[in-house]
Structures are given as C-alpha cells and as structure tokens.
PDB file of C-alpha atoms in Angstrom:
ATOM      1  CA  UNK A   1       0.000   0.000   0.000  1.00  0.00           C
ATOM      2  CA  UNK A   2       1.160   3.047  -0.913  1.00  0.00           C
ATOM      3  CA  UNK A   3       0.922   4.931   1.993  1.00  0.00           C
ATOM      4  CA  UNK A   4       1.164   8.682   0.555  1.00  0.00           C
ATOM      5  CA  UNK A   5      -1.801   8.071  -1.331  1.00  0.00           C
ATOM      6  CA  UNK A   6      -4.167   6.960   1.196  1.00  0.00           C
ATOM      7  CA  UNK A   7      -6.252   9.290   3.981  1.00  0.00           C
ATOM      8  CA  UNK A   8      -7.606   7.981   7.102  1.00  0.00           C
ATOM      9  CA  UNK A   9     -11.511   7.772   7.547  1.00  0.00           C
ATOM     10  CA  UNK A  10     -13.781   7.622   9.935  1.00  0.00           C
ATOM     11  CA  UNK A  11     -17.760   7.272   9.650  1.00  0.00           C
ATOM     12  CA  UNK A  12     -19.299   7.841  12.998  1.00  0.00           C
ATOM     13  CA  UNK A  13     -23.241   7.560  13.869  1.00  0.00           C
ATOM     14  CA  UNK A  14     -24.721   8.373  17.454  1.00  0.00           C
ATOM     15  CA  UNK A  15     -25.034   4.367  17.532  1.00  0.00           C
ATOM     16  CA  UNK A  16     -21.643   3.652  16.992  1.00  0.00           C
ATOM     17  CA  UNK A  17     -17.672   4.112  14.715  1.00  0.00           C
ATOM     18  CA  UNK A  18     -19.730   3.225  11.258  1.00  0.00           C
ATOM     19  CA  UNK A  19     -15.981   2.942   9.768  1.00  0.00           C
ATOM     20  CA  UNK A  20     -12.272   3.486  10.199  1.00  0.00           C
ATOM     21  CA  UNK A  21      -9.935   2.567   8.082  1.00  0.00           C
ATOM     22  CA  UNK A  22      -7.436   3.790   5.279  1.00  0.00           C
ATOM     23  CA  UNK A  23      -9.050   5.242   2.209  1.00  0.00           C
ATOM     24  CA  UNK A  24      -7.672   6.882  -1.019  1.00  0.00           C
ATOM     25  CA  UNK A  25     -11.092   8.227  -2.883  1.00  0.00           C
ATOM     26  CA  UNK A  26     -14.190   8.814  -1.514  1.00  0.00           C
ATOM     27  CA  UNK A  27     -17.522   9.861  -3.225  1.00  0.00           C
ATOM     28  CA  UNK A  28     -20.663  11.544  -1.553  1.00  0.00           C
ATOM     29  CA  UNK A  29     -23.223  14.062  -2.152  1.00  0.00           C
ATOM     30  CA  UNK A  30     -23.478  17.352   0.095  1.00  0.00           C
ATOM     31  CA  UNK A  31     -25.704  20.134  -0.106  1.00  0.00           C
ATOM     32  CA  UNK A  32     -23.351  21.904  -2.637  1.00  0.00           C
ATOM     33  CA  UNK A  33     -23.308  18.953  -4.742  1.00  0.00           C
ATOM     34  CA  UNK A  34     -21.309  15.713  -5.454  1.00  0.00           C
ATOM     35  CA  UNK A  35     -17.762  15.380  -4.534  1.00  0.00           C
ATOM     36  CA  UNK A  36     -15.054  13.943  -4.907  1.00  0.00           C
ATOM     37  CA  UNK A  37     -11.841  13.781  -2.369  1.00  0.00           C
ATOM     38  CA  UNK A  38      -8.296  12.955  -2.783  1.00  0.00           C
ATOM     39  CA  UNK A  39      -6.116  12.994   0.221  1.00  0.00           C
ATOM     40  CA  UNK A  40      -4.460  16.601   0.295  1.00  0.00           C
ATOM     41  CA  UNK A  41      -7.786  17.850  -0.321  1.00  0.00           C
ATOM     42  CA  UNK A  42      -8.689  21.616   0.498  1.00  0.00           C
ATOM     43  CA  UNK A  43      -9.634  21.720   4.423  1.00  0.00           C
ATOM     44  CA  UNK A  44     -13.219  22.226   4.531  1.00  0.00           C
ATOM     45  CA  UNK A  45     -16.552  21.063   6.560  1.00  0.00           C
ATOM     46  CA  UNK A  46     -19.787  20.624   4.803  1.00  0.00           C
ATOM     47  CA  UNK A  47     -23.284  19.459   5.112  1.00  0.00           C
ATOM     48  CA  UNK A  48     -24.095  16.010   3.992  1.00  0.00           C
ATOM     49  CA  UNK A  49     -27.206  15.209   2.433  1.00  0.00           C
ATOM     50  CA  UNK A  50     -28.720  11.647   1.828  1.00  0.00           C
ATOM     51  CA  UNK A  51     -26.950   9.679  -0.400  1.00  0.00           C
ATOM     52  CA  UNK A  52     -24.915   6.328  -0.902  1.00  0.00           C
ATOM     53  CA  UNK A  53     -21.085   7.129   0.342  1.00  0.00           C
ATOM     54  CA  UNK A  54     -18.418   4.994  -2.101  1.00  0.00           C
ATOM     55  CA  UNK A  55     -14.748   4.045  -0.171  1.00  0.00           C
ATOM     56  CA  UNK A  56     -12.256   3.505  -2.556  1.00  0.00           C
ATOM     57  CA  UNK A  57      -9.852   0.993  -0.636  1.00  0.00           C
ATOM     58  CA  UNK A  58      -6.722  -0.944  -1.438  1.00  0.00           C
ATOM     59  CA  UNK A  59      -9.186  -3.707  -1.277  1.00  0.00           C
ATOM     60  CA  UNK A  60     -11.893  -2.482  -3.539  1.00  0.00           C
ATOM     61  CA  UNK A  61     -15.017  -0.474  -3.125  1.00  0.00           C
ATOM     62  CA  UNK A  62     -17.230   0.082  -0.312  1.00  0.00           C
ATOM     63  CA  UNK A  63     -21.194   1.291  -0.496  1.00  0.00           C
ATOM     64  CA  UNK A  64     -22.907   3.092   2.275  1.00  0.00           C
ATOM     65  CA  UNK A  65     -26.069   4.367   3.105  1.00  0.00           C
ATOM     66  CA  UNK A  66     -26.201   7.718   4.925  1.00  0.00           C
ATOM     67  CA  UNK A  67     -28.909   9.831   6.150  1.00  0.00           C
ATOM     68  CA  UNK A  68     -27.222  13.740   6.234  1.00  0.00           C
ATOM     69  CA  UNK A  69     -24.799  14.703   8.993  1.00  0.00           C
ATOM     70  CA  UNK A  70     -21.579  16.497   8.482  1.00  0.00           C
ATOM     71  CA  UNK A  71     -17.867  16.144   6.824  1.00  0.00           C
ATOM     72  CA  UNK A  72     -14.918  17.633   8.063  1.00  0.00           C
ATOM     73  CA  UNK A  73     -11.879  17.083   5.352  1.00  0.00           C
ATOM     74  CA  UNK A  74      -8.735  17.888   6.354  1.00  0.00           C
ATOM     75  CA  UNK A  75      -5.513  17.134   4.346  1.00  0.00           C
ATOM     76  CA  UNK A  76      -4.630  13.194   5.584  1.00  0.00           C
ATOM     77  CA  UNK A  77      -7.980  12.296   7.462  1.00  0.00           C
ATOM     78  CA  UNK A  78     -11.721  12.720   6.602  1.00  0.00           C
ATOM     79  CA  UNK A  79     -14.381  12.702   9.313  1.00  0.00           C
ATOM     80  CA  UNK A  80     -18.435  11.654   8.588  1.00  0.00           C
ATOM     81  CA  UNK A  81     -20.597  12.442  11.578  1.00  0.00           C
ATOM     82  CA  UNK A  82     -23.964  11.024  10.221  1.00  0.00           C
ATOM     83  CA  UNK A  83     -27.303  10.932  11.454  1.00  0.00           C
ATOM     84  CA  UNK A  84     -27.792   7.084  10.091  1.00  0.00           C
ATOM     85  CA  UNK A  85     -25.108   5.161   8.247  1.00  0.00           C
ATOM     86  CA  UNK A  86     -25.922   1.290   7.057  1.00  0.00           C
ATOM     87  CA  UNK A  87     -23.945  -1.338   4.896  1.00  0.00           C
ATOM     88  CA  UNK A  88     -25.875  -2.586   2.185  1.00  0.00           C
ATOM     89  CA  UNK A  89     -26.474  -6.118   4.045  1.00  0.00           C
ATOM     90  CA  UNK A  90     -28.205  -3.904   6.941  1.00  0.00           C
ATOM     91  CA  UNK A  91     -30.723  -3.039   4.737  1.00  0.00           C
ATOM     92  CA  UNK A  92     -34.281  -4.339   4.407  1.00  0.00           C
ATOM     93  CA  UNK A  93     -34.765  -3.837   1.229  1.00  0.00           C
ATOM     94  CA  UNK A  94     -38.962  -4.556   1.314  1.00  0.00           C
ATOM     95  CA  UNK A  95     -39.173  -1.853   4.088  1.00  0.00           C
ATOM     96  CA  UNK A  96     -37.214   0.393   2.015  1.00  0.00           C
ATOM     97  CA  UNK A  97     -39.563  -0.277  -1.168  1.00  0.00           C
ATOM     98  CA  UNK A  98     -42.367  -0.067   1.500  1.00  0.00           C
ATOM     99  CA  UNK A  99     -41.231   3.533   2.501  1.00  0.00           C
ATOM    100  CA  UNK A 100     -40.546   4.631  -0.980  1.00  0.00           C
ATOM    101  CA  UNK A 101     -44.207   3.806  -1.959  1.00  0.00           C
ATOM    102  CA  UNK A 102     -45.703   5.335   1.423  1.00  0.00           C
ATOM    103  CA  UNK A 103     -43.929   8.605   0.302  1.00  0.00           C
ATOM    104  CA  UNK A 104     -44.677   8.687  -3.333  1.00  0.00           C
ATOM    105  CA  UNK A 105     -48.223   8.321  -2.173  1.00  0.00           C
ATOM    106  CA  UNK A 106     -47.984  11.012   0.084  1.00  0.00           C
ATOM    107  CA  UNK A 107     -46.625  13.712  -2.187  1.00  0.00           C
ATOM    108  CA  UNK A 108     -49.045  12.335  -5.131  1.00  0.00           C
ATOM    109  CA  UNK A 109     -52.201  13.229  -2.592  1.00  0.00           C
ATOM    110  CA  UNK A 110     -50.833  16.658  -1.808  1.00  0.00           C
ATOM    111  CA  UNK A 111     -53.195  17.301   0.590  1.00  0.00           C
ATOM    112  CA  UNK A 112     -52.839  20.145   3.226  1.00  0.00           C
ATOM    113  CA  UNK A 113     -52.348  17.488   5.681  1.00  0.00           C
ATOM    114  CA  UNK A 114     -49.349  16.485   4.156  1.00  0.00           C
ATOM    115  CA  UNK A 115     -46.035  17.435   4.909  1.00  0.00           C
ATOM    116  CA  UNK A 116     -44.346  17.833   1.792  1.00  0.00           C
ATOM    117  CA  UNK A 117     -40.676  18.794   2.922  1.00  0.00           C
ATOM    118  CA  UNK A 118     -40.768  15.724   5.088  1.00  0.00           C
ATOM    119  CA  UNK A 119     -42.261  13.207   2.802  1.00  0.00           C
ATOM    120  CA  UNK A 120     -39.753  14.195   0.248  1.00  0.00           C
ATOM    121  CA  UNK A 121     -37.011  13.170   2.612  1.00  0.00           C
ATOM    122  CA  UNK A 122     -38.291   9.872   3.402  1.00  0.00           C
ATOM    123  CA  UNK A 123     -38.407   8.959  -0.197  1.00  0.00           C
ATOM    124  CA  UNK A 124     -35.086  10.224  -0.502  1.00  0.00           C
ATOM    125  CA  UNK A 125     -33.784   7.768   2.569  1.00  0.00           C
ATOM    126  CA  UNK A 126     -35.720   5.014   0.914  1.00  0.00           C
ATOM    127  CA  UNK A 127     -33.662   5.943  -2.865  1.00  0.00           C
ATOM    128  CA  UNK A 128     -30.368   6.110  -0.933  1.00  0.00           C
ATOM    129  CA  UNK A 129     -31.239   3.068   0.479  1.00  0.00           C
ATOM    130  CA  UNK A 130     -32.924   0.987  -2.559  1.00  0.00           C
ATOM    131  CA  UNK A 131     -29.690   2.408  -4.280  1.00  0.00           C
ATOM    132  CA  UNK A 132     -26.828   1.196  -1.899  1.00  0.00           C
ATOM    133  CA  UNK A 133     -28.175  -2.125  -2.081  1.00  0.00           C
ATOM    134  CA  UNK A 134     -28.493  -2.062  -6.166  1.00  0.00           C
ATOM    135  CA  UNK A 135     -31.999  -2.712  -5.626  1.00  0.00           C
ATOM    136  CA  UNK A 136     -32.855   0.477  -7.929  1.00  0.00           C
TER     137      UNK A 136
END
C-alpha cells in the first residue's frame, strides 16, 4: 500500500464508529453537490445530504447508506458524523420499497395534511437506500 496516497476515515453515527480505516477516494453528495476527495484535499466542513457514500480501498469499493450529517476534510484524514449510516447487508430492502411507496403516495395526494418537505425526505432515505443495495 502506498501509503502517501491513502487518507484515514472515519464514519461515525450516534449508535456507533460506522468505519475506520485507510481510504484513497471517496464519493458523496453534500448540499453543494457531489464530490469527490483525494487525500491533500482543500480543508473544509460541509453538510451532507442523503446519499450512498463509495470508499475507494486498497481492497476495492465500499457502499454506504447515509442519512445527512456532516464532513470535516482535512488534508490526511476525513471525518463523517452522520445521522444514520448502514452497509448494504443492513438493509431491508422490502421496508425500504415499503417507505418509498408510502412517500410517493404522500406527495401524489398533496393534501394540506401532508407534509411535503418531510415526505420528500423519506423517499429520498428510501432511494439512498434501494440504491446502496443495487436494488434500484
């Protein structure tokens, strides 16, 4: 392993340390957009949106669900603090489809009863979700 390539990582949840471990490209969406990081990356925090995280390892690539939170990058180590993170095999995937339906009905009906800002983030968990298990 070539070490000057590679950035520790760390993926922490208020259940427990998701992930630590060497990385050398990581992939996630924030609320500026999707992004890419290389170690020596710009120092920077942002917010992290739903979305399926991708480790690029020695040993291959890892998927992960996460449910927003927060990244702090700083040259040599990158730091998730997520509200939800899951592997792929944590994942029910017929409660995910169930959810995904559930809000998909909810924003169809449109009623005044429905909140629309929260409906559309459940069928965004359920998408990140669906999606880390390639079940989309």
């Amino acid at each position: 392993m070539e070490d000057n390539k590679y950035f520790d990582l760390e993926i922490i949840s208020p259940e427990r340390v998701f992930f630590e471990g060497k990385a050398h490209f990581l992939e996630l969406t924030t609320s500026e957009g999707e992004m890419g990081i290389y170690k020596n990356h710009i120092p920077m925090t942002t917010v992290l949106v739903p979305c399926v995280v991708t480790i690029h390892m020695e040993e291959g690539e890892k998927l992960a669900a996460v449910h927003a939170g927060f990244v702090l990058i700083l040259q040599d180590k990158i730091t998730i603090m997520a509200e939800v993170a899951e592997w792929p095999e944590e994942i029910d995937v017929n409660r995910a489809n169930e959810a995904k339906l559930r809000a998909e009905r909810r924003l169809k009906s449109g009623g005044d009863d429905v909140n629309v800002h929260r409906a559309e983030l459940a069928l965004k968990r359920s998408l990140v979700r669906l999606q880390a298990t390639k079940k989309i």
